[in-house]
């Protein structure tokens, strides 16, 4: 699969917009949960995403962008979770951090794959630059995850991913 600059820019804009919205939600959630340090982390990530979005918008200029399908940029929720249960689940700081990390990783992998396969040197350069930024975000979240106590249920290593009933 090869990518064009307009496709790439459309993806990058949508990914940053999505990240900004999700981080704002996560920050508010952590604040309501009185977890101020992690709320501050998510607010920083929200700000970085907005700044990055703005930079990309400038880079787009007059270039006409293709329409994307939402599955191409929406953050994926933890598997087997939905609605209110997903919300409760996310109140666990550890799970919220893992959720953000999974999605940052997806962004990083997308940018890396474009960088690896781009024929256009300018596209490859931009994609590499964006991949590096996402690598830093993943590393920052990893630091926090390492410092956060694991809850009794996580969706990754849990052999029975259903939330406890009742
Ligand atoms: Zn990021």
XYZ file of C-alpha atoms and ligand atoms in Angstrom:
167
model
C 0.000 0.000 0.000
C 1.330 3.423 -0.809
C 0.207 6.744 0.552
C -0.200 10.176 -0.926
C 0.575 13.408 0.897
C -3.111 14.536 0.985
C -4.191 11.143 2.381
C -1.464 11.290 4.972
C -2.293 14.857 6.020
C -6.004 14.011 6.258
C -5.155 11.068 8.513
C -2.778 13.060 10.662
C -5.309 15.879 11.144
C -8.061 13.432 12.076
C -5.789 11.470 14.419
C -4.701 14.604 16.290
C -8.265 15.905 16.507
C -9.421 12.567 17.860
C -6.524 12.426 20.350
C -7.290 15.973 21.560
C -10.939 15.073 22.226
C -10.165 11.773 23.934
C -7.450 13.318 26.139
C -9.798 16.080 27.248
C -12.366 13.449 28.267
C -9.721 11.430 30.079
C -8.400 14.545 31.862
C -11.906 15.469 33.063
C -12.507 11.894 34.144
C -9.295 11.749 36.173
C -10.070 15.138 37.712
C -13.531 13.946 38.773
C -11.754 10.939 40.243
C -9.416 13.327 42.120
C -6.356 12.055 40.374
C -4.718 15.404 39.703
C -1.259 14.214 38.578
C -2.663 11.948 35.855
C -5.290 14.541 34.946
C -2.386 16.958 34.355
C -0.660 14.390 32.124
C -3.791 14.064 29.989
C -4.207 17.846 29.833
C -0.643 18.139 28.550
C -1.352 15.468 25.936
C -4.522 17.340 24.978
C -2.491 20.518 24.490
C 0.216 18.741 22.450
C -2.467 17.249 20.201
C -4.049 20.661 19.603
C -0.649 22.191 18.840
C 0.199 19.379 16.479
C -3.200 19.658 14.802
C -2.578 23.375 14.239
C 0.884 22.726 12.741
C -0.553 20.129 10.381
C -3.361 22.489 9.358
C -0.724 25.070 8.380
C 1.142 22.416 6.403
C -2.084 21.492 4.587
C -2.619 25.056 3.362
C -4.568 24.832 0.102
C -4.141 21.107 -0.420
C -7.498 19.428 -0.915
C -7.941 16.547 1.518
C -9.840 13.297 0.980
C -12.729 12.317 3.279
C -11.884 9.563 5.731
C -13.987 6.837 7.280
C -14.253 7.123 11.035
C -12.654 3.719 11.637
C -9.516 5.116 10.033
C -8.862 7.487 12.913
C -11.219 6.855 15.868
C -9.640 5.578 19.051
C -10.573 1.998 19.713
C -12.179 1.169 23.046
C -11.035 -1.712 25.180
C -12.384 -4.938 23.697
C -15.504 -6.405 25.298
C -16.371 -3.132 26.985
C -19.129 -0.744 26.072
C -21.347 1.987 27.449
C -21.432 2.556 31.195
C -19.197 -0.407 31.925
C -16.458 1.023 29.750
C -16.786 4.296 31.605
C -16.409 2.676 35.041
C -13.525 0.661 33.739
C -11.752 3.780 32.549
C -11.996 5.351 35.982
C -9.141 3.061 36.933
C -6.102 5.230 36.287
C -4.086 2.286 35.062
C -6.725 1.336 32.494
C -7.081 4.923 31.298
C -3.311 5.128 30.780
C -3.247 1.782 28.941
C -6.131 2.894 26.746
C -4.277 6.089 25.785
C -1.084 4.115 25.218
C -2.744 1.580 22.901
C -4.094 4.379 20.763
C -0.836 6.348 20.723
C 0.838 3.147 19.615
C -1.635 2.780 16.753
C -0.836 6.351 15.674
C 2.880 5.623 15.882
C 2.498 2.452 13.812
C 0.489 4.289 11.190
C 3.092 7.043 10.859
C 5.952 4.511 10.824
C 4.338 2.449 8.097
C 3.846 5.559 5.961
C 7.478 6.577 6.573
C 8.672 3.109 5.556
C 6.572 2.880 2.399
C 6.422 6.443 1.132
C 7.895 7.025 -2.297
C 7.824 10.809 -1.872
C 10.789 11.973 0.272
C 8.827 14.888 1.780
C 6.050 12.523 2.820
C 8.599 10.117 4.298
C 10.253 12.946 6.237
C 6.959 14.225 7.689
C 5.802 10.728 8.600
C 9.109 9.999 10.343
C 8.847 13.258 12.281
C 5.279 12.420 13.398
C 6.246 8.843 14.270
C 9.009 10.215 16.525
C 6.541 12.451 18.333
C 4.205 9.545 18.940
C 7.123 7.449 20.180
C 7.729 10.108 22.828
C 4.058 10.075 23.811
C 4.096 6.291 24.176
C 7.266 6.519 26.302
C 5.723 9.219 28.531
C 2.643 7.052 29.089
C 4.861 4.025 29.779
C 6.578 5.985 32.567
C 3.213 6.710 34.162
C 1.982 3.155 33.717
C 5.111 1.875 35.484
C 4.296 4.120 38.447
C 0.586 3.282 38.597
C -0.723 0.373 40.652
C -2.469 -2.272 38.589
C -6.161 -2.717 39.320
C -7.644 -6.186 39.788
C -9.053 -6.166 36.247
C -7.231 -5.110 33.131
C -8.394 -5.951 29.657
C -5.073 -7.139 28.332
C -3.875 -10.011 30.456
C -7.273 -10.827 31.915
C -8.259 -14.306 30.660
C -11.935 -13.428 31.195
C -12.319 -9.891 29.930
C -15.894 -9.454 31.178
C -16.264 -6.956 34.017
C -17.377 -8.315 37.383
C -21.184 -8.419 37.523
C -23.309 -6.855 40.228
Zn 0.448 11.377 20.459
